[in-house]
Amino acid sequence: MIFASDNWAGAHPTVVASLSTAASAYHAPYGASDVDERAAAALSELFERDVAVFFVATGTAANSLALASVARPASVMFCHSEAHVIHHEGGAVELQTGGGKLVPVASAPGAHGKIDPDSLRRAMALFPDDDVHVGEKTALSLTQATEAGTVYSLDEISALSAIAREAGLKTHMDGARFSNAVAALGCTPAEMTWKAGVDILSLGGTKNGCWCAEAVIFFNPEDARAMPRLRKRGANLFSKSAFVAAQFEAWLKDGLWIELARHANAMARKLTEAAQMSAQTRIAWPTQGNQIFLIMTDDKAEALRQAGARFYDWETPRGMEGQLAADEKIRRFIPSFATREEDVAAIGALL
């Protein structure tokens, strides 16, 4: 009953086999191998256009280097107030961007993790282009799926990226759970990215069946001119890059990536159904991917943990404080590609 995070899940057997295959051969180092080229070509095919691909090992590296690629002196970058880039990258974005400023943008009431256009415009208005004292606007970062488990619609992405583009900003997408969002929307990767105005994507494979595989993808290769040296300086140019590329090649082949995401999302729906039947828990807000947020008492949470369940407590979003009793908290549950129906049934019975 491991629902703490999809980071807890191991690697899919197909990905594991790809590493064994890569280990039995010689490969040109530093991203120059045939494996790197094949994986990059597969990503261009997936996104229906020629893209520039840079393999890295962690989501922190992907996000911080992606934003560094568009940084200028005194960069100002906008993101949701709960975004991973502002709360959980340990200062990596600020380091890699040379002291760039991340500006939090809050949700409208009920938006849960999603930036709304009016809030973005208000935040951007505080940084006029002709005011040297406030820095220079360079990027908008959207998390898809969001930290709150919600998913931006294609229209929402298009509207936000249009605001950014009109102001001369690049739009970056933190896609740690990109696959789950694509599965939830039933769209194509192209429709959710460059066709909706996204310029740069941090594509996560680690949470969805890979061992250690992330990629920074530029939909306009001209935007990637600084990235080779940024990746080197950021300690993510691996001599044996073929091992990261091999994971992506296996993950993409025959649509494995979307199959695994659909499974995780389906397990989340089953867990949601079980929670809705419980008199001791309630859904904090609706979600669309593989993250579920349940409200329960401390005693109930402790009983679940004593029975072997693993999940995380979640900070109460601003504006929801009055909806929780004194002994209640929000708890986050995340099924993964490795979650089995019997795992959901077991915790469902406990709920």
XYZ file of C-alpha atoms in Angstrom:
351
model
C 0.000 0.000 0.000
C 2.644 2.487 -1.130
C 0.861 5.710 -2.122
C 3.434 8.193 -0.813
C 4.751 9.133 -4.255
C 5.280 7.695 -7.706
C 8.981 8.247 -6.947
C 8.772 5.212 -4.655
C 7.950 2.860 -7.537
C 10.828 1.052 -9.217
C 11.353 0.765 -12.961
C 9.286 -1.051 -15.552
C 10.851 -4.352 -16.742
C 11.127 -3.037 -20.308
C 13.182 -0.084 -19.086
C 15.305 -2.343 -16.916
C 16.008 -4.544 -19.948
C 17.095 -1.496 -21.943
C 19.757 -0.733 -19.352
C 21.053 -4.284 -19.498
C 21.245 -4.075 -23.276
C 23.057 -0.736 -23.119
C 25.502 -2.170 -20.573
C 26.618 -4.882 -22.984
C 27.922 -2.512 -25.665
C 30.280 0.398 -26.282
C 28.765 3.864 -26.781
C 30.206 7.222 -27.808
C 30.149 9.411 -24.675
C 28.598 12.783 -23.817
C 25.410 12.402 -25.818
C 27.053 11.428 -29.123
C 25.949 7.777 -29.179
C 23.571 6.094 -31.571
C 21.264 5.471 -28.600
C 21.095 9.197 -27.843
C 20.323 9.947 -31.475
C 17.592 7.323 -31.682
C 15.930 8.507 -28.481
C 16.042 12.142 -29.630
C 14.542 11.134 -32.978
C 11.775 9.252 -31.172
C 10.963 12.398 -29.197
C 10.795 14.454 -32.393
C 8.369 11.891 -33.761
C 6.320 11.977 -30.552
C 6.012 15.761 -30.686
C 5.421 15.882 -34.449
C 8.293 18.280 -35.173
C 12.070 18.516 -34.940
C 12.978 19.272 -31.331
C 16.256 19.842 -29.520
C 16.662 17.289 -26.727
C 18.979 17.372 -23.710
C 18.955 14.345 -21.415
C 19.498 14.949 -17.695
C 19.097 12.881 -14.552
C 16.695 14.789 -12.318
C 13.654 16.997 -12.526
C 15.521 19.667 -10.580
C 18.197 19.732 -13.271
C 15.608 19.834 -16.037
C 13.641 22.718 -14.526
C 16.573 24.849 -13.427
C 18.506 24.430 -16.684
C 15.393 25.036 -18.793
C 14.760 28.347 -17.035
C 18.461 29.214 -17.129
C 18.380 28.856 -20.920
C 16.145 31.937 -21.196
C 17.642 33.901 -18.293
C 18.997 37.415 -18.656
C 20.439 39.812 -16.064
C 17.884 40.293 -13.270
C 15.491 37.698 -14.720
C 11.944 37.575 -13.384
C 10.091 34.276 -13.827
C 6.441 33.615 -12.957
C 5.052 30.371 -11.532
C 2.207 29.170 -9.339
C 2.635 29.938 -5.656
C 2.767 26.193 -4.893
C 4.971 25.245 -7.843
C 7.831 22.812 -7.422
C 10.278 25.278 -8.996
C 9.723 27.814 -6.223
C 9.299 25.487 -3.219
C 11.168 22.227 -3.799
C 14.227 22.805 -5.967
C 16.487 23.892 -3.093
C 17.483 27.135 -4.790
C 18.632 25.367 -7.970
C 16.623 27.658 -10.247
C 18.066 30.758 -8.613
C 21.575 29.282 -8.811
C 21.435 28.213 -12.446
C 19.753 31.446 -13.587
C 22.367 33.578 -11.857
C 20.031 34.913 -9.201
C 16.788 34.952 -11.158
C 13.670 35.951 -9.238
C 10.733 33.528 -9.049
C 7.444 35.368 -8.592
C 4.566 33.325 -7.107
C 1.135 33.654 -8.719
C -1.813 32.435 -6.669
C -4.797 30.482 -7.947
C -8.228 31.964 -8.250
C -10.579 30.442 -5.625
C -11.157 26.781 -6.433
C -8.486 26.589 -9.144
C -6.198 24.387 -6.980
C -2.695 24.610 -8.376
C -3.567 26.374 -11.636
C -2.665 29.950 -12.545
C -5.544 31.966 -13.932
C -5.075 34.685 -16.600
C -6.168 37.634 -14.451
C -3.793 36.697 -11.625
C -0.942 36.323 -14.104
C -1.617 39.718 -15.663
C -1.689 41.370 -12.229
C 1.601 39.752 -11.244
C 3.271 40.751 -14.510
C 2.040 44.335 -14.223
C 4.270 44.779 -11.158
C 7.323 44.446 -13.412
C 7.050 47.134 -16.128
C 9.484 46.777 -19.010
C 10.711 50.359 -18.625
C 11.496 50.096 -14.892
C 15.118 49.110 -14.376
C 14.539 48.689 -10.643
C 12.305 45.612 -10.857
C 14.139 43.213 -13.150
C 13.267 41.843 -16.580
C 10.422 39.402 -17.248
C 11.756 36.301 -19.014
C 9.591 33.227 -18.422
C 6.330 31.691 -17.306
C 6.522 28.197 -15.798
C 3.408 25.977 -15.766
C 3.262 22.635 -13.959
C 1.312 19.940 -15.835
C -0.144 18.040 -13.996
C -0.076 20.530 -11.125
C 1.127 19.964 -7.585
C -2.544 19.836 -6.579
C -3.294 17.010 -9.013
C -5.311 19.222 -11.346
C -4.659 19.457 -15.084
C -4.627 22.559 -17.265
C -6.932 22.237 -20.269
C -5.511 22.941 -23.721
C -7.441 26.218 -23.810
C -6.014 27.244 -20.427
C -2.450 26.547 -21.564
C -3.042 28.479 -24.789
C -4.490 31.477 -22.928
C -1.625 31.671 -20.428
C 1.112 31.145 -23.009
C -0.465 33.850 -25.194
C -0.220 36.330 -22.307
C 3.419 35.362 -21.829
C 4.229 35.564 -25.531
C 2.623 39.004 -25.888
C 4.927 40.245 -23.113
C 8.000 38.656 -24.708
C 8.279 35.756 -22.259
C 8.996 32.108 -22.995
C 6.613 29.493 -21.583
C 8.165 26.540 -19.787
C 6.226 23.450 -18.744
C 7.320 21.400 -15.744
C 6.211 17.972 -16.944
C 7.231 15.733 -14.059
C 3.802 14.099 -14.488
C 3.427 15.074 -18.143
C 2.345 11.563 -19.140
C -0.476 11.498 -16.588
C -1.726 14.853 -17.867
C -1.726 13.684 -21.499
C -3.603 10.547 -20.459
C -6.120 12.600 -18.484
C -6.831 14.992 -21.352
C -6.808 12.354 -24.077
C -4.793 14.690 -26.303
C -1.458 14.364 -28.092
C 1.851 15.563 -26.636
C 2.063 18.127 -29.439
C -1.380 19.508 -28.619
C -0.444 19.972 -24.965
C 2.868 21.698 -25.694
C 3.990 23.660 -28.739
C 0.587 23.736 -30.405
C -0.675 25.421 -27.222
C 2.245 27.860 -27.087
C 4.745 26.040 -24.861
C 8.378 26.758 -25.777
C 10.328 24.466 -23.435
C 9.349 21.243 -21.679
C 10.893 19.417 -18.749
C 9.797 15.888 -19.639
C 9.750 13.453 -16.732
C 10.159 9.722 -17.148
C 11.310 8.883 -13.630
C 7.849 9.021 -12.035
C 6.346 6.874 -14.800
C 8.425 3.739 -15.155
C 11.986 4.912 -15.735
C 14.870 4.517 -13.359
C 16.501 7.931 -13.767
C 15.452 9.739 -16.943
C 14.455 13.354 -17.548
C 14.810 15.523 -20.643
C 14.732 19.211 -21.515
C 12.981 19.652 -24.860
C 13.074 22.837 -26.939
C 10.332 23.101 -29.540
C 12.301 25.809 -31.328
C 15.881 24.480 -31.492
C 17.163 28.055 -31.838
C 16.147 28.626 -28.221
C 18.600 25.917 -27.129
C 21.803 27.673 -28.138
C 22.994 28.155 -24.539
C 21.888 24.744 -23.321
C 24.962 22.618 -24.154
C 27.190 24.716 -21.907
C 24.497 25.200 -19.284
C 24.094 21.433 -19.015
C 27.859 20.985 -18.685
C 28.157 23.722 -16.076
C 25.153 22.257 -14.275
C 26.918 18.873 -13.891
C 24.353 17.030 -16.030
C 26.371 16.226 -19.137
C 26.901 12.527 -18.460
C 29.766 10.698 -20.097
C 27.480 7.659 -20.300
C 24.432 9.592 -21.454
C 23.409 6.536 -23.484
C 22.033 4.978 -20.285
C 19.555 7.846 -19.848
C 18.713 7.796 -23.559
C 18.185 4.023 -23.529
C 15.498 4.413 -20.881
C 13.663 6.963 -23.001
C 13.961 4.821 -26.115
C 12.377 1.845 -24.343
C 9.798 4.025 -22.585
C 8.608 5.579 -25.833
C 8.549 2.390 -27.903
C 5.062 1.076 -28.697
C 3.469 3.724 -26.472
C 4.651 2.231 -23.176
C 4.807 5.710 -21.598
C 1.111 6.438 -22.118
C 0.047 2.889 -21.203
C 1.775 3.247 -17.818
C 0.250 6.687 -17.232
C -3.241 5.455 -18.072
C -2.805 2.631 -15.577
C -1.709 5.011 -12.798
C -4.648 7.305 -13.546
C -7.055 4.361 -13.547
C -5.781 3.256 -10.136
C -6.320 6.809 -8.901
C -9.928 6.721 -10.074
C -10.482 3.424 -8.250
C -8.979 4.848 -5.073
C -11.175 7.928 -5.402
C -14.245 5.718 -5.688
C -13.234 3.839 -2.545
C -12.677 7.083 -0.653
C -16.086 8.398 -1.711
C -17.698 5.345 -0.109
C -15.997 5.994 3.236
C -17.692 7.776 6.114
C -14.276 8.624 7.596
C -12.673 10.430 4.671
C -13.711 12.932 2.041
C -12.200 14.275 -1.165
C -10.471 17.624 -0.657
C -10.985 18.654 -4.300
C -11.442 16.866 -7.652
C -8.301 15.832 -9.512
C -7.680 14.401 -12.959
C -4.336 12.594 -12.989
C -2.837 10.188 -10.471
C -2.794 12.403 -7.370
C -5.625 12.274 -4.836
C -6.090 14.523 -1.795
C -8.182 13.164 1.073
C -9.279 14.840 4.288
C -9.146 12.634 7.377
C -8.445 12.844 11.080
C -5.018 12.300 12.586
C -6.300 9.132 14.253
C -7.503 7.717 10.943
C -4.226 8.577 9.231
C -2.247 6.912 12.016
C -4.409 3.781 11.780
C -3.716 3.560 8.052
C 0.016 3.942 8.635
C 0.002 1.313 11.333
C -1.626 -1.039 8.810
C 1.236 -0.419 6.383
C -0.099 2.381 4.151
C 2.319 5.069 3.034
C 1.174 8.561 2.051
C 2.085 12.181 2.776
C 0.392 14.889 4.794
C -0.362 17.988 2.709
C -0.419 21.633 3.677
C -3.901 23.123 3.748
C -4.263 25.582 0.852
C -5.083 29.163 1.730
C -8.830 29.630 1.932
C -9.581 26.026 2.932
C -8.758 26.350 6.624
C -12.393 26.639 7.660
C -13.311 23.411 5.876
C -11.196 21.214 8.171
C -11.845 20.280 11.801
C -9.080 20.854 14.363
C -7.938 17.221 14.196
C -8.152 16.914 10.388
C -5.512 17.308 7.699
C -5.275 16.817 3.960
C -3.347 13.669 2.946
C -1.939 13.041 -0.530
C -2.136 9.590 -2.138
C -0.407 8.829 -5.450
C -0.868 5.545 -7.326
C 1.877 4.755 -9.836
C 2.497 2.582 -12.881
C 3.348 -0.225 -10.435
C 0.180 0.037 -8.311
C -1.951 -3.108 -8.460
C -5.699 -3.367 -8.140
C -5.241 -5.422 -4.985
C -3.216 -2.565 -3.469
C -6.132 -0.207 -4.064
C -8.614 -2.768 -2.749
C -6.562 -3.225 0.426
C -6.404 0.464 1.310
C -10.001 0.907 0.121
C -11.086 -1.618 2.739
C -9.190 0.274 5.406
C -10.773 3.554 4.319
